[in-house]
């Protein structure tokens, strides 16, 4: 157990729907990062939050949004889902920044049918 | 740019042999270079990292070397064991960023008993 908790582990939903993925960071970590992993694109950075504030944005689609709550857990919202959104979504956390290394959760496998 | 090239994409070795995976980056401002191991069904796990003020770091059977002039870094695994079979990712903090890590596309290492 890495200390980073992601729920749910698996999600199957239809095209056009909206889902919410949840992440609880390791105790004491203030930064949360979201990544999308697909076979052909590898690990793609989506977005980072630090203590409730957005700090960096990657190639995150407009249909996707995220937030970090006062208790430091984070949610990634994916809407108007398309078949191509099927992937593994990972959350990671760190005590300070990326240059101190991340701890990843076990991921949420999203299947859009 | 922020991308990192990782080679080879697949590597098959006999148990007891050594394995070497190499990554090349282009941003001279990058100063943190971690390696992650991802086993099937799990999130990536940090196994070793190196900073730009160090040329080599070793942890038991795993070592990482960094050549800042040539802008490449390598993962060396000696005396490989079947449990070393996994996907290995290199990463760097492009631009010296403290906000995100950029990952290579991964190397599938298979250690044959």
PDB file of N, CA, C and O in Angstrom, chain B residues 14-85:
ATOM      1  N   UNK B  14      18.194 -13.139 -19.664  1.00  0.00           N
ATOM      2  CA  UNK B  14      18.190 -14.361 -18.870  1.00  0.00           C
ATOM      3  C   UNK B  14      18.455 -14.009 -17.407  1.00  0.00           C
ATOM      4  O   UNK B  14      19.214 -13.060 -17.110  1.00  0.00           O
ATOM      5  N   UNK B  15      17.850 -14.753 -16.531  1.00  0.00           N
ATOM      6  CA  UNK B  15      18.070 -14.543 -15.099  1.00  0.00           C
ATOM      7  C   UNK B  15      19.560 -14.541 -14.793  1.00  0.00           C
ATOM      8  O   UNK B  15      20.307 -15.393 -15.287  1.00  0.00           O
ATOM      9  N   UNK B  16      19.971 -13.539 -14.034  1.00  0.00           N
ATOM     10  CA  UNK B  16      21.372 -13.415 -13.676  1.00  0.00           C
ATOM     11  C   UNK B  16      22.146 -12.447 -14.555  1.00  0.00           C
ATOM     12  O   UNK B  16      23.213 -11.973 -14.166  1.00  0.00           O
ATOM     13  N   UNK B  17      21.616 -12.161 -15.752  1.00  0.00           N
ATOM     14  CA  UNK B  17      22.265 -11.195 -16.631  1.00  0.00           C
ATOM     15  C   UNK B  17      21.973  -9.771 -16.146  1.00  0.00           C
ATOM     16  O   UNK B  17      21.155  -9.558 -15.261  1.00  0.00           O
ATOM     17  N   UNK B  18      22.633  -8.810 -16.776  1.00  0.00           N
ATOM     18  CA  UNK B  18      22.388  -7.392 -16.492  1.00  0.00           C
ATOM     19  C   UNK B  18      21.426  -6.809 -17.517  1.00  0.00           C
ATOM     20  O   UNK B  18      21.328  -7.296 -18.647  1.00  0.00           O
ATOM     21  N   UNK B  19      20.728  -5.756 -17.110  1.00  0.00           N
ATOM     22  CA  UNK B  19      19.820  -5.043 -18.010  1.00  0.00           C
ATOM     23  C   UNK B  19      20.130  -3.557 -17.925  1.00  0.00           C
ATOM     24  O   UNK B  19      20.382  -3.032 -16.831  1.00  0.00           O
ATOM     25  N   UNK B  20      20.125  -2.901 -19.076  1.00  0.00           N
ATOM     26  CA  UNK B  20      20.393  -1.465 -19.121  1.00  0.00           C
ATOM     27  C   UNK B  20      19.315  -0.779 -19.949  1.00  0.00           C
ATOM     28  O   UNK B  20      19.003  -1.206 -21.061  1.00  0.00           O
ATOM     29  N   UNK B  21      18.747   0.272 -19.389  1.00  0.00           N
ATOM     30  CA  UNK B  21      17.739   1.074 -20.078  1.00  0.00           C
ATOM     31  C   UNK B  21      18.240   2.515 -20.107  1.00  0.00           C
ATOM     32  O   UNK B  21      18.738   3.022 -19.092  1.00  0.00           O
ATOM     33  N   UNK B  22      18.105   3.153 -21.269  1.00  0.00           N
ATOM     34  CA  UNK B  22      18.687   4.479 -21.433  1.00  0.00           C
ATOM     35  C   UNK B  22      17.625   5.512 -21.810  1.00  0.00           C
ATOM     36  O   UNK B  22      16.703   5.206 -22.580  1.00  0.00           O
ATOM     37  N   UNK B  23      17.778   6.692 -21.262  1.00  0.00           N
ATOM     38  CA  UNK B  23      16.870   7.794 -21.591  1.00  0.00           C
ATOM     39  C   UNK B  23      17.662   9.031 -21.981  1.00  0.00           C
ATOM     40  O   UNK B  23      18.713   9.307 -21.382  1.00  0.00           O
ATOM     41  N   UNK B  24      17.147   9.745 -22.957  1.00  0.00           N
ATOM     42  CA  UNK B  24      17.797  10.951 -23.456  1.00  0.00           C
ATOM     43  C   UNK B  24      16.821  12.121 -23.358  1.00  0.00           C
ATOM     44  O   UNK B  24      15.654  11.988 -23.736  1.00  0.00           O
ATOM     45  N   UNK B  25      17.304  13.234 -22.837  1.00  0.00           N
ATOM     46  CA  UNK B  25      16.474  14.427 -22.718  1.00  0.00           C
ATOM     47  C   UNK B  25      17.176  15.586 -23.396  1.00  0.00           C
ATOM     48  O   UNK B  25      18.354  15.500 -23.757  1.00  0.00           O
ATOM     49  N   UNK B  26      16.462  16.704 -23.575  1.00  0.00           N
ATOM     50  CA  UNK B  26      17.073  17.824 -24.289  1.00  0.00           C
ATOM     51  C   UNK B  26      17.142  19.108 -23.468  1.00  0.00           C
ATOM     52  O   UNK B  26      17.894  20.023 -23.822  1.00  0.00           O
ATOM     53  N   UNK B  27      16.385  19.180 -22.362  1.00  0.00           N
ATOM     54  CA  UNK B  27      16.329  20.407 -21.583  1.00  0.00           C
ATOM     55  C   UNK B  27      17.458  20.449 -20.552  1.00  0.00           C
ATOM     56  O   UNK B  27      17.438  19.694 -19.579  1.00  0.00           O
ATOM     57  N   UNK B  28      18.393  21.353 -20.746  1.00  0.00           N
ATOM     58  CA  UNK B  28      19.548  21.420 -19.846  1.00  0.00           C
ATOM     59  C   UNK B  28      19.167  21.909 -18.449  1.00  0.00           C
ATOM     60  O   UNK B  28      19.955  21.808 -17.519  1.00  0.00           O
ATOM     61  N   UNK B  29      17.959  22.442 -18.285  1.00  0.00           N
ATOM     62  CA  UNK B  29      17.529  22.917 -16.970  1.00  0.00           C
ATOM     63  C   UNK B  29      16.975  21.780 -16.099  1.00  0.00           C
ATOM     64  O   UNK B  29      16.771  21.961 -14.892  1.00  0.00           O
ATOM     65  N   UNK B  30      16.746  20.607 -16.674  1.00  0.00           N
ATOM     66  CA  UNK B  30      16.258  19.475 -15.882  1.00  0.00           C
ATOM     67  C   UNK B  30      17.292  19.111 -14.841  1.00  0.00           C
ATOM     68  O   UNK B  30      18.491  19.048 -15.136  1.00  0.00           O
ATOM     69  N   UNK B  31      16.849  18.869 -13.603  1.00  0.00           N
ATOM     70  CA  UNK B  31      17.823  18.561 -12.558  1.00  0.00           C
ATOM     71  C   UNK B  31      17.419  17.410 -11.650  1.00  0.00           C
ATOM     72  O   UNK B  31      18.062  17.141 -10.639  1.00  0.00           O
ATOM     73  N   UNK B  32      16.341  16.711 -11.997  1.00  0.00           N
ATOM     74  CA  UNK B  32      15.898  15.584 -11.179  1.00  0.00           C
ATOM     75  C   UNK B  32      15.448  14.476 -12.112  1.00  0.00           C
ATOM     76  O   UNK B  32      14.635  14.691 -13.015  1.00  0.00           O
ATOM     77  N   UNK B  33      15.995  13.246 -11.889  1.00  0.00           N
ATOM     78  CA  UNK B  33      15.795  12.151 -12.828  1.00  0.00           C
ATOM     79  C   UNK B  33      15.446  10.869 -12.063  1.00  0.00           C
ATOM     80  O   UNK B  33      16.323  10.121 -11.645  1.00  0.00           O
ATOM     81  N   UNK B  34      14.158  10.594 -11.896  1.00  0.00           N
ATOM     82  CA  UNK B  34      13.755   9.367 -11.198  1.00  0.00           C
ATOM     83  C   UNK B  34      13.458   8.232 -12.163  1.00  0.00           C
ATOM     84  O   UNK B  34      13.204   8.452 -13.345  1.00  0.00           O
ATOM     85  N   UNK B  35      13.493   7.021 -11.628  1.00  0.00           N
ATOM     86  CA  UNK B  35      13.079   5.833 -12.361  1.00  0.00           C
ATOM     87  C   UNK B  35      11.948   5.158 -11.584  1.00  0.00           C
ATOM     88  O   UNK B  35      12.013   5.025 -10.359  1.00  0.00           O
ATOM     89  N   UNK B  36      10.946   4.713 -12.340  1.00  0.00           N
ATOM     90  CA  UNK B  36       9.795   4.060 -11.737  1.00  0.00           C
ATOM     91  C   UNK B  36       9.638   2.657 -12.305  1.00  0.00           C
ATOM     92  O   UNK B  36       9.924   2.405 -13.484  1.00  0.00           O
ATOM     93  N   UNK B  37       9.140   1.754 -11.476  1.00  0.00           N
ATOM     94  CA  UNK B  37       8.846   0.375 -11.882  1.00  0.00           C
ATOM     95  C   UNK B  37       7.344   0.168 -11.755  1.00  0.00           C
ATOM     96  O   UNK B  37       6.754   0.481 -10.710  1.00  0.00           O
ATOM     97  N   UNK B  38       6.725  -0.338 -12.811  1.00  0.00           N
ATOM     98  CA  UNK B  38       5.289  -0.594 -12.763  1.00  0.00           C
ATOM     99  C   UNK B  38       5.017  -2.066 -13.024  1.00  0.00           C
ATOM    100  O   UNK B  38       5.291  -2.568 -14.115  1.00  0.00           O
ATOM    101  N   UNK B  39       4.489  -2.729 -12.032  1.00  0.00           N
ATOM    102  CA  UNK B  39       4.087  -4.126 -12.176  1.00  0.00           C
ATOM    103  C   UNK B  39       2.638  -4.173 -12.638  1.00  0.00           C
ATOM    104  O   UNK B  39       1.872  -3.225 -12.468  1.00  0.00           O
ATOM    105  N   UNK B  40       2.278  -5.304 -13.204  1.00  0.00           N
ATOM    106  CA  UNK B  40       0.947  -5.451 -13.784  1.00  0.00           C
ATOM    107  C   UNK B  40      -0.140  -5.167 -12.760  1.00  0.00           C
ATOM    108  O   UNK B  40      -0.119  -5.720 -11.652  1.00  0.00           O
ATOM    109  N   UNK B  41      -1.058  -4.263 -13.102  1.00  0.00           N
ATOM    110  CA  UNK B  41      -2.177  -3.965 -12.220  1.00  0.00           C
ATOM    111  C   UNK B  41      -1.864  -3.028 -11.080  1.00  0.00           C
ATOM    112  O   UNK B  41      -2.691  -2.808 -10.196  1.00  0.00           O
ATOM    113  N   UNK B  42      -0.657  -2.451 -11.092  1.00  0.00           N
ATOM    114  CA  UNK B  42      -0.271  -1.549 -10.010  1.00  0.00           C
ATOM    115  C   UNK B  42       0.157  -0.198 -10.561  1.00  0.00           C
ATOM    116  O   UNK B  42       0.378  -0.037 -11.756  1.00  0.00           O
ATOM    117  N   UNK B  43       0.274   0.763  -9.651  1.00  0.00           N
ATOM    118  CA  UNK B  43       0.778   2.065 -10.045  1.00  0.00           C
ATOM    119  C   UNK B  43       2.296   2.061 -10.098  1.00  0.00           C
ATOM    120  O   UNK B  43       2.947   1.201  -9.503  1.00  0.00           O
ATOM    121  N   UNK B  44       2.897   3.013 -10.799  1.00  0.00           N
ATOM    122  CA  UNK B  44       4.362   3.104 -10.844  1.00  0.00           C
ATOM    123  C   UNK B  44       4.928   3.347  -9.446  1.00  0.00           C
ATOM    124  O   UNK B  44       4.338   4.079  -8.645  1.00  0.00           O
ATOM    125  N   UNK B  45       6.068   2.715  -9.178  1.00  0.00           N
ATOM    126  CA  UNK B  45       6.731   2.845  -7.876  1.00  0.00           C
ATOM    127  C   UNK B  45       8.140   3.370  -8.088  1.00  0.00           C
ATOM    128  O   UNK B  45       8.902   2.826  -8.894  1.00  0.00           O
ATOM    129  N   UNK B  46       8.488   4.405  -7.346  1.00  0.00           N
ATOM    130  CA  UNK B  46       9.836   4.980  -7.435  1.00  0.00           C
ATOM    131  C   UNK B  46      10.861   3.959  -6.934  1.00  0.00           C
ATOM    132  O   UNK B  46      10.728   3.425  -5.834  1.00  0.00           O
ATOM    133  N   UNK B  47      11.879   3.676  -7.760  1.00  0.00           N
ATOM    134  CA  UNK B  47      12.897   2.717  -7.337  1.00  0.00           C
ATOM    135  C   UNK B  47      14.247   3.365  -7.096  1.00  0.00           C
ATOM    136  O   UNK B  47      15.039   2.885  -6.272  1.00  0.00           O
ATOM    137  N   UNK B  48      14.557   4.422  -7.807  1.00  0.00           N
ATOM    138  CA  UNK B  48      15.806   5.122  -7.606  1.00  0.00           C
ATOM    139  C   UNK B  48      15.718   6.464  -8.304  1.00  0.00           C
ATOM    140  O   UNK B  48      14.958   6.612  -9.267  1.00  0.00           O
ATOM    141  N   UNK B  49      16.447   7.440  -7.818  1.00  0.00           N
ATOM    142  CA  UNK B  49      16.464   8.744  -8.488  1.00  0.00           C
ATOM    143  C   UNK B  49      17.854   9.352  -8.362  1.00  0.00           C
ATOM    144  O   UNK B  49      18.675   8.910  -7.546  1.00  0.00           O
ATOM    145  N   UNK B  50      18.121  10.353  -9.183  1.00  0.00           N
ATOM    146  CA  UNK B  50      19.419  11.016  -9.163  1.00  0.00           C
ATOM    147  C   UNK B  50      19.212  12.490  -9.467  1.00  0.00           C
ATOM    148  O   UNK B  50      18.306  12.855 -10.209  1.00  0.00           O
ATOM    149  N   UNK B  51      20.032  13.315  -8.865  1.00  0.00           N
ATOM    150  CA  UNK B  51      19.969  14.749  -9.119  1.00  0.00           C
ATOM    151  C   UNK B  51      21.169  15.157  -9.942  1.00  0.00           C
ATOM    152  O   UNK B  51      22.173  14.446 -10.017  1.00  0.00           O
ATOM    153  N   UNK B  52      21.079  16.337 -10.536  1.00  0.00           N
ATOM    154  CA  UNK B  52      22.056  16.721 -11.548  1.00  0.00           C
ATOM    155  C   UNK B  52      23.447  16.992 -10.981  1.00  0.00           C
ATOM    156  O   UNK B  52      24.405  17.111 -11.743  1.00  0.00           O
ATOM    157  N   UNK B  53      23.577  17.091  -9.674  1.00  0.00           N
ATOM    158  CA  UNK B  53      24.899  17.319  -9.092  1.00  0.00           C
ATOM    159  C   UNK B  53      25.629  16.019  -8.762  1.00  0.00           C
ATOM    160  O   UNK B  53      26.697  16.032  -8.132  1.00  0.00           O
ATOM    161  N   UNK B  54      25.034  14.898  -9.194  1.00  0.00           N
ATOM    162  CA  UNK B  54      25.604  13.576  -8.918  1.00  0.00           C
ATOM    163  C   UNK B  54      25.705  12.809 -10.227  1.00  0.00           C
ATOM    164  O   UNK B  54      24.824  12.916 -11.075  1.00  0.00           O
ATOM    165  N   UNK B  55      26.795  12.048 -10.412  1.00  0.00           N
ATOM    166  CA  UNK B  55      26.975  11.307 -11.658  1.00  0.00           C
ATOM    167  C   UNK B  55      26.463   9.878 -11.608  1.00  0.00           C
ATOM    168  O   UNK B  55      26.117   9.305 -12.632  1.00  0.00           O
ATOM    169  N   UNK B  56      26.435   9.301 -10.393  1.00  0.00           N
ATOM    170  CA  UNK B  56      26.025   7.910 -10.279  1.00  0.00           C
ATOM    171  C   UNK B  56      25.461   7.676  -8.887  1.00  0.00           C
ATOM    172  O   UNK B  56      25.896   8.265  -7.900  1.00  0.00           O
ATOM    173  N   UNK B  57      24.486   6.792  -8.826  1.00  0.00           N
ATOM    174  CA  UNK B  57      23.899   6.420  -7.537  1.00  0.00           C
ATOM    175  C   UNK B  57      23.559   4.945  -7.594  1.00  0.00           C
ATOM    176  O   UNK B  57      23.075   4.447  -8.621  1.00  0.00           O
ATOM    177  N   UNK B  58      23.826   4.252  -6.492  1.00  0.00           N
ATOM    178  CA  UNK B  58      23.614   2.812  -6.480  1.00  0.00           C
ATOM    179  C   UNK B  58      22.794   2.396  -5.268  1.00  0.00           C
ATOM    180  O   UNK B  58      22.936   2.960  -4.183  1.00  0.00           O
ATOM    181  N   UNK B  59      21.923   1.423  -5.466  1.00  0.00           N
ATOM    182  CA  UNK B  59      21.134   0.858  -4.366  1.00  0.00           C
ATOM    183  C   UNK B  59      21.021  -0.636  -4.606  1.00  0.00           C
ATOM    184  O   UNK B  59      20.196  -1.089  -5.389  1.00  0.00           O
ATOM    185  N   UNK B  60      21.892  -1.388  -3.959  1.00  0.00           N
ATOM    186  CA  UNK B  60      21.942  -2.840  -4.102  1.00  0.00           C
ATOM    187  C   UNK B  60      22.157  -3.214  -5.568  1.00  0.00           C
ATOM    188  O   UNK B  60      23.196  -2.868  -6.140  1.00  0.00           O
ATOM    189  N   UNK B  61      21.200  -3.877  -6.217  1.00  0.00           N
ATOM    190  CA  UNK B  61      21.424  -4.328  -7.596  1.00  0.00           C
ATOM    191  C   UNK B  61      21.047  -3.274  -8.640  1.00  0.00           C
ATOM    192  O   UNK B  61      21.172  -3.506  -9.840  1.00  0.00           O
ATOM    193  N   UNK B  62      20.594  -2.137  -8.183  1.00  0.00           N
ATOM    194  CA  UNK B  62      20.129  -1.097  -9.103  1.00  0.00           C
ATOM    195  C   UNK B  62      21.061   0.101  -9.038  1.00  0.00           C
ATOM    196  O   UNK B  62      21.480   0.506  -7.946  1.00  0.00           O
ATOM    197  N   UNK B  63      21.375   0.655 -10.206  1.00  0.00           N
ATOM    198  CA  UNK B  63      22.203   1.858 -10.255  1.00  0.00           C
ATOM    199  C   UNK B  63      21.672   2.770 -11.346  1.00  0.00           C
ATOM    200  O   UNK B  63      21.062   2.311 -12.320  1.00  0.00           O
ATOM    201  N   UNK B  64      21.883   4.044 -11.169  1.00  0.00           N
ATOM    202  CA  UNK B  64      21.537   5.016 -12.192  1.00  0.00           C
ATOM    203  C   UNK B  64      22.758   5.881 -12.457  1.00  0.00           C
ATOM    204  O   UNK B  64      23.459   6.270 -11.523  1.00  0.00           O
ATOM    205  N   UNK B  65      23.024   6.155 -13.729  1.00  0.00           N
ATOM    206  CA  UNK B  65      24.117   7.032 -14.107  1.00  0.00           C
ATOM    207  C   UNK B  65      23.553   8.208 -14.886  1.00  0.00           C
ATOM    208  O   UNK B  65      22.552   8.072 -15.600  1.00  0.00           O
ATOM    209  N   UNK B  66      24.187   9.354 -14.726  1.00  0.00           N
ATOM    210  CA  UNK B  66      23.749  10.573 -15.402  1.00  0.00           C
ATOM    211  C   UNK B  66      24.919  11.218 -16.108  1.00  0.00           C
ATOM    212  O   UNK B  66      25.968  11.448 -15.499  1.00  0.00           O
ATOM    213  N   UNK B  67      24.737  11.505 -17.388  1.00  0.00           N
ATOM    214  CA  UNK B  67      25.735  12.238 -18.164  1.00  0.00           C
ATOM    215  C   UNK B  67      25.080  13.548 -18.578  1.00  0.00           C
ATOM    216  O   UNK B  67      24.319  13.594 -19.540  1.00  0.00           O
ATOM    217  N   UNK B  68      25.384  14.609 -17.833  1.00  0.00           N
ATOM    218  CA  UNK B  68      24.730  15.889 -18.093  1.00  0.00           C
ATOM    219  C   UNK B  68      25.168  16.498 -19.415  1.00  0.00           C
ATOM    220  O   UNK B  68      24.397  17.158 -20.097  1.00  0.00           O
ATOM    221  N   UNK B  69      26.403  16.259 -19.793  1.00  0.00           N
ATOM    222  CA  UNK B  69      26.919  16.829 -21.042  1.00  0.00           C
ATOM    223  C   UNK B  69      26.183  16.239 -22.236  1.00  0.00           C
ATOM    224  O   UNK B  69      25.761  16.959 -23.144  1.00  0.00           O
ATOM    225  N   UNK B  70      26.041  14.923 -22.222  1.00  0.00           N
ATOM    226  CA  UNK B  70      25.363  14.232 -23.321  1.00  0.00           C
ATOM    227  C   UNK B  70      23.853  14.215 -23.139  1.00  0.00           C
ATOM    228  O   UNK B  70      23.124  13.781 -24.026  1.00  0.00           O
ATOM    229  N   UNK B  71      23.383  14.650 -21.979  1.00  0.00           N
ATOM    230  CA  UNK B  71      21.955  14.683 -21.648  1.00  0.00           C
ATOM    231  C   UNK B  71      21.323  13.296 -21.759  1.00  0.00           C
ATOM    232  O   UNK B  71      20.296  13.102 -22.443  1.00  0.00           O
ATOM    233  N   UNK B  72      21.951  12.329 -21.091  1.00  0.00           N
ATOM    234  CA  UNK B  72      21.299  11.042 -20.996  1.00  0.00           C
ATOM    235  C   UNK B  72      21.547  10.424 -19.638  1.00  0.00           C
ATOM    236  O   UNK B  72      22.508  10.763 -18.946  1.00  0.00           O
ATOM    237  N   UNK B  73      20.630   9.575 -19.229  1.00  0.00           N
ATOM    238  CA  UNK B  73      20.748   8.863 -17.968  1.00  0.00           C
ATOM    239  C   UNK B  73      20.268   7.427 -18.172  1.00  0.00           C
ATOM    240  O   UNK B  73      19.431   7.162 -19.036  1.00  0.00           O
ATOM    241  N   UNK B  74      20.835   6.533 -17.402  1.00  0.00           N
ATOM    242  CA  UNK B  74      20.589   5.111 -17.619  1.00  0.00           C
ATOM    243  C   UNK B  74      20.302   4.390 -16.314  1.00  0.00           C
ATOM    244  O   UNK B  74      20.836   4.745 -15.263  1.00  0.00           O
ATOM    245  N   UNK B  75      19.487   3.360 -16.432  1.00  0.00           N
ATOM    246  CA  UNK B  75      19.189   2.468 -15.314  1.00  0.00           C
ATOM    247  C   UNK B  75      19.915   1.157 -15.559  1.00  0.00           C
ATOM    248  O   UNK B  75      19.829   0.586 -16.655  1.00  0.00           O
ATOM    249  N   UNK B  76      20.647   0.688 -14.551  1.00  0.00           N
ATOM    250  CA  UNK B  76      21.384  -0.568 -14.659  1.00  0.00           C
ATOM    251  C   UNK B  76      20.858  -1.510 -13.579  1.00  0.00           C
ATOM    252  O   UNK B  76      20.847  -1.153 -12.399  1.00  0.00           O
ATOM    253  N   UNK B  77      20.444  -2.692 -14.005  1.00  0.00           N
ATOM    254  CA  UNK B  77      20.027  -3.717 -13.045  1.00  0.00           C
ATOM    255  C   UNK B  77      20.969  -4.908 -13.211  1.00  0.00           C
ATOM    256  O   UNK B  77      21.075  -5.462 -14.315  1.00  0.00           O
ATOM    257  N   UNK B  78      21.648  -5.272 -12.157  1.00  0.00           N
ATOM    258  CA  UNK B  78      22.565  -6.416 -12.224  1.00  0.00           C
ATOM    259  C   UNK B  78      21.919  -7.643 -11.590  1.00  0.00           C
ATOM    260  O   UNK B  78      20.961  -7.533 -10.815  1.00  0.00           O
ATOM    261  N   UNK B  79      22.445  -8.801 -11.939  1.00  0.00           N
ATOM    262  CA  UNK B  79      21.960 -10.082 -11.389  1.00  0.00           C
ATOM    263  C   UNK B  79      20.433 -10.134 -11.410  1.00  0.00           C
ATOM    264  O   UNK B  79      19.787 -10.363 -10.388  1.00  0.00           O
ATOM    265  N   UNK B  80      19.875  -9.938 -12.587  1.00  0.00           N
ATOM    266  CA  UNK B  80      18.415  -9.852 -12.698  1.00  0.00           C
ATOM    267  C   UNK B  80      17.718 -11.118 -12.206  1.00  0.00           C
ATOM    268  O   UNK B  80      18.245 -12.234 -12.310  1.00  0.00           O
ATOM    269  N   UNK B  81      16.520 -10.897 -11.656  1.00  0.00           N
ATOM    270  CA  UNK B  81      15.696 -11.975 -11.134  1.00  0.00           C
ATOM    271  C   UNK B  81      14.319 -11.895 -11.774  1.00  0.00           C
ATOM    272  O   UNK B  81      13.921 -10.817 -12.245  1.00  0.00           O
ATOM    273  N   UNK B  82      13.571 -12.988 -11.822  1.00  0.00           N
ATOM    274  CA  UNK B  82      12.242 -12.963 -12.458  1.00  0.00           C
ATOM    275  C   UNK B  82      11.341 -11.862 -11.890  1.00  0.00           C
ATOM    276  O   UNK B  82      10.555 -11.267 -12.637  1.00  0.00           O
ATOM    277  N   UNK B  83      11.487 -11.554 -10.618  1.00  0.00           N
ATOM    278  CA  UNK B  83      10.636 -10.508 -10.018  1.00  0.00           C
ATOM    279  C   UNK B  83      11.006  -9.097 -10.479  1.00  0.00           C
ATOM    280  O   UNK B  83      10.311  -8.135 -10.165  1.00  0.00           O
ATOM    281  N   UNK B  84      12.100  -8.978 -11.230  1.00  0.00           N
ATOM    282  CA  UNK B  84      12.439  -7.684 -11.830  1.00  0.00           C
ATOM    283  C   UNK B  84      11.610  -7.431 -13.090  1.00  0.00           C
ATOM    284  O   UNK B  84      11.607  -6.317 -13.619  1.00  0.00           O
ATOM    285  N   UNK B  85      10.911  -8.446 -13.582  1.00  0.00           N
ATOM    286  CA  UNK B  85      10.075  -8.293 -14.777  1.00  0.00           C
ATOM    287  C   UNK B  85       8.968  -7.284 -14.491  1.00  0.00           C
ATOM    288  O   UNK B  85       8.202  -7.430 -13.533  1.00  0.00           O
TER     289      UNK B  85
END
